[in-house]
mmCIF file of C-alpha atoms and ligand atoms in Angstrom:
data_model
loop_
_atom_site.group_PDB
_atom_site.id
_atom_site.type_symbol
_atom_site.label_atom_id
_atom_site.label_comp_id
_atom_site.label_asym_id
_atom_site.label_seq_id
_atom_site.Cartn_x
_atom_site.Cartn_y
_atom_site.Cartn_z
ATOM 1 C CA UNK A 1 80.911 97.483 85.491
ATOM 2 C CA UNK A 2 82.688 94.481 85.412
ATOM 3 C CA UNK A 3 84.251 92.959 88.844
ATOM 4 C CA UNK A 4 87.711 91.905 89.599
ATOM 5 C CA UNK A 5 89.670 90.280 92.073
ATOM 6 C CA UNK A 6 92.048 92.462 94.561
ATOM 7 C CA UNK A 7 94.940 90.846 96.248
ATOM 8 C CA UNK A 8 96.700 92.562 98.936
ATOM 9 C CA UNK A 9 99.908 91.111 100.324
ATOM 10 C CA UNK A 10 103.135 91.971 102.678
ATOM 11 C CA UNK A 11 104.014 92.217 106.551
ATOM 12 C CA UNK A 12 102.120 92.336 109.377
ATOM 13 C CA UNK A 13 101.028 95.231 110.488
ATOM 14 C CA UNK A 14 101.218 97.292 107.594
ATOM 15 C CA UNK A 15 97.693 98.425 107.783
ATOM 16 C CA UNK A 16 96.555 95.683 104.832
ATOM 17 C CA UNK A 17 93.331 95.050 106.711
ATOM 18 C CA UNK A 18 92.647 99.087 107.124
ATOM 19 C CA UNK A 19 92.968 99.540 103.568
ATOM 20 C CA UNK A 20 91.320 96.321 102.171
ATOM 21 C CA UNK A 21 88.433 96.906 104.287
ATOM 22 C CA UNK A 22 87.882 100.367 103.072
ATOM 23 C CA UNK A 23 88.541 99.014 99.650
ATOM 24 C CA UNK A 24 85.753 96.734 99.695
ATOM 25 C CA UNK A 25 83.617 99.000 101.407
ATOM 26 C CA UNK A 26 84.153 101.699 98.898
ATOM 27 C CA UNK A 27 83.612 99.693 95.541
ATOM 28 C CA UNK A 28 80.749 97.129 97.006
ATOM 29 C CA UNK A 29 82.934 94.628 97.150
ATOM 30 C CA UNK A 30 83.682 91.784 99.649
ATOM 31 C CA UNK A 31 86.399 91.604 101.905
ATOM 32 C CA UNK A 32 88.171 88.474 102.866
ATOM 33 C CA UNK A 33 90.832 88.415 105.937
ATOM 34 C CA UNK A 34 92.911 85.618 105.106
ATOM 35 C CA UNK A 35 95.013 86.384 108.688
ATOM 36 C CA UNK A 36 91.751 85.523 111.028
ATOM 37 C CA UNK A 37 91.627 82.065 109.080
ATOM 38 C CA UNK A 38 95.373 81.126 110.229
ATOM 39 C CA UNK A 39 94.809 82.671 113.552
ATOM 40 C CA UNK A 40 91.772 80.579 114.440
ATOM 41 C CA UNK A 41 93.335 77.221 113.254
ATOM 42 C CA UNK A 42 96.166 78.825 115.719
ATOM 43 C CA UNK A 43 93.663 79.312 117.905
ATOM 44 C CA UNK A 44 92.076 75.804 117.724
ATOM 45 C CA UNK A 45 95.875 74.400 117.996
ATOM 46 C CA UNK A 46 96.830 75.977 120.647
ATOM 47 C CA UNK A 47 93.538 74.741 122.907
ATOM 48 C CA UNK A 48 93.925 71.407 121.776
ATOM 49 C CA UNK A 49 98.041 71.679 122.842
ATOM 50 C CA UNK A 50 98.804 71.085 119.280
ATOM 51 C CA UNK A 51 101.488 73.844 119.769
ATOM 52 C CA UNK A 52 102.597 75.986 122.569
ATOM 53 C CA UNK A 53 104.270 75.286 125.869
ATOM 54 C CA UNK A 54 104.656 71.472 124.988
ATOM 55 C CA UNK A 55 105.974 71.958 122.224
ATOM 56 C CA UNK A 56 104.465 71.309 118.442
ATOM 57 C CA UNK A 57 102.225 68.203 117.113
ATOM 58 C CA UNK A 58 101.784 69.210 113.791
ATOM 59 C CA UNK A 59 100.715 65.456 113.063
ATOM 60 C CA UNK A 60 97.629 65.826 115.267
ATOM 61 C CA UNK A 61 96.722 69.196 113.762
ATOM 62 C CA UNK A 62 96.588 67.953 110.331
ATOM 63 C CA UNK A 63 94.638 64.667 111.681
ATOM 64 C CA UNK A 64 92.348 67.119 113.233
ATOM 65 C CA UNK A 65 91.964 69.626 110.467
ATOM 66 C CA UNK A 66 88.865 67.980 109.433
ATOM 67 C CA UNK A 67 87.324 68.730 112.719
ATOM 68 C CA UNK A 68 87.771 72.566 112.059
ATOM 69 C CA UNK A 69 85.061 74.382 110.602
ATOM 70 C CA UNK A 70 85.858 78.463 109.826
ATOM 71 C CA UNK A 71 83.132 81.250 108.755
ATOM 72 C CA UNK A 72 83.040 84.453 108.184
ATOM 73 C CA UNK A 73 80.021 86.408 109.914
ATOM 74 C CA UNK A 74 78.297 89.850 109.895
ATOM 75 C CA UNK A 75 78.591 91.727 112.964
ATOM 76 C CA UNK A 76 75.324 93.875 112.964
ATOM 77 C CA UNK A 77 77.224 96.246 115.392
ATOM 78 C CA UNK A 78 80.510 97.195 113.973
ATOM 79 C CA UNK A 79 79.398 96.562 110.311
ATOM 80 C CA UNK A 80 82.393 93.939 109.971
ATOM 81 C CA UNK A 81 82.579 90.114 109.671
ATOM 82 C CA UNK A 82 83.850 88.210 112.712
ATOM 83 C CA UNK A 83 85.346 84.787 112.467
ATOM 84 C CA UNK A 84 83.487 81.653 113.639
ATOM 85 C CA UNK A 85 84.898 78.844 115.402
ATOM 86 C CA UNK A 86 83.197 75.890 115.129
ATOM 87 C CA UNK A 87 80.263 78.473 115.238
ATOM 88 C CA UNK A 88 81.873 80.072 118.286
ATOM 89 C CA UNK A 89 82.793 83.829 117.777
ATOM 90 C CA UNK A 90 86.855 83.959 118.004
ATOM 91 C CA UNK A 91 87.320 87.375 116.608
ATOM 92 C CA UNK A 92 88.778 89.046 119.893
ATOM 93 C CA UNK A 93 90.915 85.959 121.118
ATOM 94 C CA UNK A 94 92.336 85.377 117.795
ATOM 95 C CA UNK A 95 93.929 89.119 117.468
ATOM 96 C CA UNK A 96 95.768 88.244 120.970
ATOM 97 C CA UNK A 97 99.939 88.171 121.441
ATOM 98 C CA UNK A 98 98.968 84.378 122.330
ATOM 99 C CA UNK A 99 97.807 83.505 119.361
ATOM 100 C CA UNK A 100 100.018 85.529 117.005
ATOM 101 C CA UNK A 101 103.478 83.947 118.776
ATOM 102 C CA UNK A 102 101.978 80.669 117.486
ATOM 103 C CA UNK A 103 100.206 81.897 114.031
ATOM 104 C CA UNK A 104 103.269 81.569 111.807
ATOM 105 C CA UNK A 105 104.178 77.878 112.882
ATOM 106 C CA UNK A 106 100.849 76.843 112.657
ATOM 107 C CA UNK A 107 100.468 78.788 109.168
ATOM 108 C CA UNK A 108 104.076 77.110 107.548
ATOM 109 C CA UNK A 109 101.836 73.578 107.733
ATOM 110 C CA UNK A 110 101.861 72.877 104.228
ATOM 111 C CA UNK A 111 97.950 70.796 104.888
ATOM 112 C CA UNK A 112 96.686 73.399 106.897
ATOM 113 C CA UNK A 113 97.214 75.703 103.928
ATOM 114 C CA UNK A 114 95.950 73.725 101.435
ATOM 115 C CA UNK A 115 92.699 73.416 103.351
ATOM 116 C CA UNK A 116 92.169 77.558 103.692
ATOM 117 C CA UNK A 117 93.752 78.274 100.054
ATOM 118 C CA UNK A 118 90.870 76.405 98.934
ATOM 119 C CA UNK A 119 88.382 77.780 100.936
ATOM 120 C CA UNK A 120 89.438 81.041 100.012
ATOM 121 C CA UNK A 121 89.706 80.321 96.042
ATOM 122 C CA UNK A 122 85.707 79.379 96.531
ATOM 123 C CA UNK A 123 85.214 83.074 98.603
ATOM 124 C CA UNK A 124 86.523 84.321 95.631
ATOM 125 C CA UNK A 125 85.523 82.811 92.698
ATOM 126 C CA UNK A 126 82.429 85.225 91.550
ATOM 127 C CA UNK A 127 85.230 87.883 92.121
ATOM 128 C CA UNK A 128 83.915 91.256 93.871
ATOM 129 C CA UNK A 129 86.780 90.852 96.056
ATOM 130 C CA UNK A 130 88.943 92.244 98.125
ATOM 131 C CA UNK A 131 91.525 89.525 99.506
ATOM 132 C CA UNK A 132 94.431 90.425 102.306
ATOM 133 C CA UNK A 133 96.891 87.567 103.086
ATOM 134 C CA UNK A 134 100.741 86.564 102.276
ATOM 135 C CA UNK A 135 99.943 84.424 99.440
ATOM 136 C CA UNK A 136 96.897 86.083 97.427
ATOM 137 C CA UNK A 137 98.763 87.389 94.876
ATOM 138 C CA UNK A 138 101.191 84.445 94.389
ATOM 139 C CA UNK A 139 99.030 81.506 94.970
ATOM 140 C CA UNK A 140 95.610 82.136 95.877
ATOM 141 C CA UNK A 141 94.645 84.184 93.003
ATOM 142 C CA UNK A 142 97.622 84.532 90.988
ATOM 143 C CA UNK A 143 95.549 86.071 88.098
ATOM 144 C CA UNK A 144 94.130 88.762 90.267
ATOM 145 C CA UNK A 145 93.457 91.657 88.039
ATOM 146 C CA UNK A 146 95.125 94.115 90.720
ATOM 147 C CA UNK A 147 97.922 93.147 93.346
ATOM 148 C CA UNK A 148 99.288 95.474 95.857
ATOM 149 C CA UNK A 149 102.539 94.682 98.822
ATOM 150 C CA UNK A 150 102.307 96.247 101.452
ATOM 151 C CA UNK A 151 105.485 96.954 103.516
ATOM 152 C CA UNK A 152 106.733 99.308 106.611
ATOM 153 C CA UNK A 153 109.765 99.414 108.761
ATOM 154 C CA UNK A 154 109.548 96.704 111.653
ATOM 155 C CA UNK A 155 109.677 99.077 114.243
ATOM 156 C CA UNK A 156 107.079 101.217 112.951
ATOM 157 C CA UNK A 157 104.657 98.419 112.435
ATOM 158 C CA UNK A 158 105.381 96.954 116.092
ATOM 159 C CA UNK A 159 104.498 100.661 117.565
ATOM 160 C CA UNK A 160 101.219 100.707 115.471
ATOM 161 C CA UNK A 161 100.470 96.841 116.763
ATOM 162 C CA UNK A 162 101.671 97.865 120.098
ATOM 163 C CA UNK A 163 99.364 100.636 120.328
ATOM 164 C CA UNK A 164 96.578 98.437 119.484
ATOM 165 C CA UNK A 165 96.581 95.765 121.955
ATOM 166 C CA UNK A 166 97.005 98.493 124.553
ATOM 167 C CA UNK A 167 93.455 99.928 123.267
ATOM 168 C CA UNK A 168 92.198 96.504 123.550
ATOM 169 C CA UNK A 169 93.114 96.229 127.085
ATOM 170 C CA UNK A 170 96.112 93.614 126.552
ATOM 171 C CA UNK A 171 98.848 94.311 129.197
ATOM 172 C CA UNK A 172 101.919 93.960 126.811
ATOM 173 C CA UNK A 173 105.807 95.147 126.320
ATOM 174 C CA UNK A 174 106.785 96.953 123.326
ATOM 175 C CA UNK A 175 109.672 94.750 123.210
ATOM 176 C CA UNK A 176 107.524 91.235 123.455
ATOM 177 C CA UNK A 177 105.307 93.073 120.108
ATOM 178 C CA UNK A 178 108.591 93.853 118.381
ATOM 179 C CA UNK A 179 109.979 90.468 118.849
ATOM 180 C CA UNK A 180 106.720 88.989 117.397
ATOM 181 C CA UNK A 181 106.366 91.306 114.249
ATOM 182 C CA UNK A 182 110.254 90.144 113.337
ATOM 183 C CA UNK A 183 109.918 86.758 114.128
ATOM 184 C CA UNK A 184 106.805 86.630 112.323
ATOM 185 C CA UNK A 185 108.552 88.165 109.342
ATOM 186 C CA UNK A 186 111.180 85.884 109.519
ATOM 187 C CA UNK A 187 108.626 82.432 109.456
ATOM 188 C CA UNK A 188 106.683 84.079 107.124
ATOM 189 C CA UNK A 189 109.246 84.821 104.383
ATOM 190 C CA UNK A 190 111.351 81.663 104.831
ATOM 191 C CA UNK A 191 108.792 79.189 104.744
ATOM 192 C CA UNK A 192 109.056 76.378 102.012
ATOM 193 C CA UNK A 193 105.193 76.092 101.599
ATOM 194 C CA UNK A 194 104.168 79.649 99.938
ATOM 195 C CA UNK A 195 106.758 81.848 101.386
ATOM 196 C CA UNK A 196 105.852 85.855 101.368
ATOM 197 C CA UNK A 197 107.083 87.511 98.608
ATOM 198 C CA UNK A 198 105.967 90.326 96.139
ATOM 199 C CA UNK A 199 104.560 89.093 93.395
ATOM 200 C CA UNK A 200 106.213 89.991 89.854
ATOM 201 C CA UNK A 201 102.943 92.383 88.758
ATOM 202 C CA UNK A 202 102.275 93.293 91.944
ATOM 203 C CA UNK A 203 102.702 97.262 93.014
ATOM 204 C CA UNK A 204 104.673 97.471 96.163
ATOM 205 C CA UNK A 205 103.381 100.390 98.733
ATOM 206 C CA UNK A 206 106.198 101.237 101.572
ATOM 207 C CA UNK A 207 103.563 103.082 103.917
ATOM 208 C CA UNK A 208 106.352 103.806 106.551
ATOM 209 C CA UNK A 209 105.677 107.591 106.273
ATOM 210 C CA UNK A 210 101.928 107.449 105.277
ATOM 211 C CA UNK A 211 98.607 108.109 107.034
ATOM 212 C CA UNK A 212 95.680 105.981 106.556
ATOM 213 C CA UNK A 213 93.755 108.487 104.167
ATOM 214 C CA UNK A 214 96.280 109.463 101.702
ATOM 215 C CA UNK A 215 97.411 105.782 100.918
ATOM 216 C CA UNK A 216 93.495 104.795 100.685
ATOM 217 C CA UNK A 217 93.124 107.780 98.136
ATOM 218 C CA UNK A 218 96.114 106.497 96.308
ATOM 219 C CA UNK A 219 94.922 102.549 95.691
ATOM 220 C CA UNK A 220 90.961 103.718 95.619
ATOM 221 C CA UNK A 221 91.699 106.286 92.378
ATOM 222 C CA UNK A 222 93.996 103.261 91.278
ATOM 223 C CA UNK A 223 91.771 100.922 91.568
ATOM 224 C CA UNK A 224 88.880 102.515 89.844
ATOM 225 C CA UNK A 225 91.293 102.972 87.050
ATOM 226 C CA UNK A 226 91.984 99.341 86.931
ATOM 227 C CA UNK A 227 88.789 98.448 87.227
ATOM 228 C CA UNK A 228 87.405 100.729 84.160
ATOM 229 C CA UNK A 229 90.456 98.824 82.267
ATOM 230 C CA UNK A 230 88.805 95.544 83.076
HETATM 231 O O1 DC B 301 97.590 89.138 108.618
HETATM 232 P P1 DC B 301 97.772 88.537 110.009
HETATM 233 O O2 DC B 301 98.885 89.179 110.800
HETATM 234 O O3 DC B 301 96.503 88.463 110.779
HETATM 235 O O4 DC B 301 98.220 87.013 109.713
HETATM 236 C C1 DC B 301 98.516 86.128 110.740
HETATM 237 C C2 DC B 301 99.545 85.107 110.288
HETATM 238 O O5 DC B 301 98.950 84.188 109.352
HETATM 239 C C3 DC B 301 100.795 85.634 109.629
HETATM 240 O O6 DC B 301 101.891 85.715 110.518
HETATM 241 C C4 DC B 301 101.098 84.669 108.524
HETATM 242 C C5 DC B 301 99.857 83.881 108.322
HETATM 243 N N1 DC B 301 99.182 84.092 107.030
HETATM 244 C C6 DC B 301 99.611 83.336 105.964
HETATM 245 O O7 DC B 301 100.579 82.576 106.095
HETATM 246 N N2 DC B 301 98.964 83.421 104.767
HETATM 247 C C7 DC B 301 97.932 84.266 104.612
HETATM 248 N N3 DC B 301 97.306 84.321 103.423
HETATM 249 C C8 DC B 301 97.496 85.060 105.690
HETATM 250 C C9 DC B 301 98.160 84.964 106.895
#
């Protein structure tokens, strides 16, 4: 059967990774987190004091960016692939409140996107794959043969993030995760460089009211039916 290329977009939090990572798993396909790529350049920003407390150097980050080498990598043990650092394994530090009050400035750099669109147009290019980003359906693979948008209410998104840095151990307010999830949206959609938005073909999924299993029934049967179309 022949392969195409899934792009899932929208807001953080909206349970894009849950489903695109089912996705793949379900049709053999390979899953691509867009998200951990700007969070470990976020990451490597914030370490270097690129941004943060003293304020933002976006000229050093882009004379650095060469310096910054990103790969994705099995994890025998949970089956997923964790992000690599200049070969160090980031995947826990880079889901922290730390890094995602910095993500979105680091992510509106229009160089440090060109670098990871790139790298993710090469991920992609045998197709097989199951994308999650902002920009996948817009820019990164605007001919994608299925796009989905993925959208919630703020506040229920912050309670689901909330609830899972608290299972990671992070000691964090509700209001501190609610902040972040709105001021996230707010970088995200008014950036000049590749702003969020719904793509013209692409299906939009409010998931507000939905569990997990009856949205991944939804866009699997869809799927397949794309798919068979192909
Ligand atoms: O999906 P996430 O919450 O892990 O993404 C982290 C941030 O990275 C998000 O606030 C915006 C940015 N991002 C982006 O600009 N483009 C993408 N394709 C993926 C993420």
């Amino acid at each position: 059967m022949k392969k195409i290329t899934i792009a899932i977009d929208g807001f953080s939090s909206t349970g894009k990774s849950t489903i695109a990572k089912q996705l793949a798993k379900a049709l053999n396909y390979v899953y691509v987190d867009t998200g951990a790529m700007y969070r470990a350049v976020a990451l490597y920003a914030l370490r270097k004091g690129y941004v943060g407390e003293n304020g933002e150097n976006s000229d050093g980050l882009i004379a650095d960016l060469p310096s910054i080498s990103l790969k994705f990598q099995k994890n025998e043990e949970t089956g997923n692939a964790d992000m690599f650092l200049n070969g160090e394994n980031v995947e826990n530090e880079i889901r922290t409140l730390r890094v995602s009050n910095v993500v979105s400035t680091v992510a509106a750099i229009s160089e440090v996107r060109q670098k990871l669109v790139e790298q993710q147009q090469k991920m992609g290019i045998e197709k097989g794959v199951v994308m999650d980003g902002r920009d996948i359906g817009t820019v990164v693979f605007p001919d994608a043969e299925l796009k989905l948008f993925m959208t919630a209410s703020a506040d229920k998104r912050a309670i689901r993030r909330y609830k899972e840095l608290l299972d990671k151990g992070e000691d964090v307010a509700y209001e501190d995760v609610l902040k972040n999830v709105q001021e996230r949206d707010h970088i995200d959609t008014t950036r000049e460089d590749s702003p969020l938005v719904k793509a013209e073909d692409a299906i939009e999924f409010d998931n507000s009211d939905m569990g997990i299993d009856e949205q991944f029934e939804r866009i699997h049967n869809y799927s397949l039916r794309v798919i068979e179309k192909a």
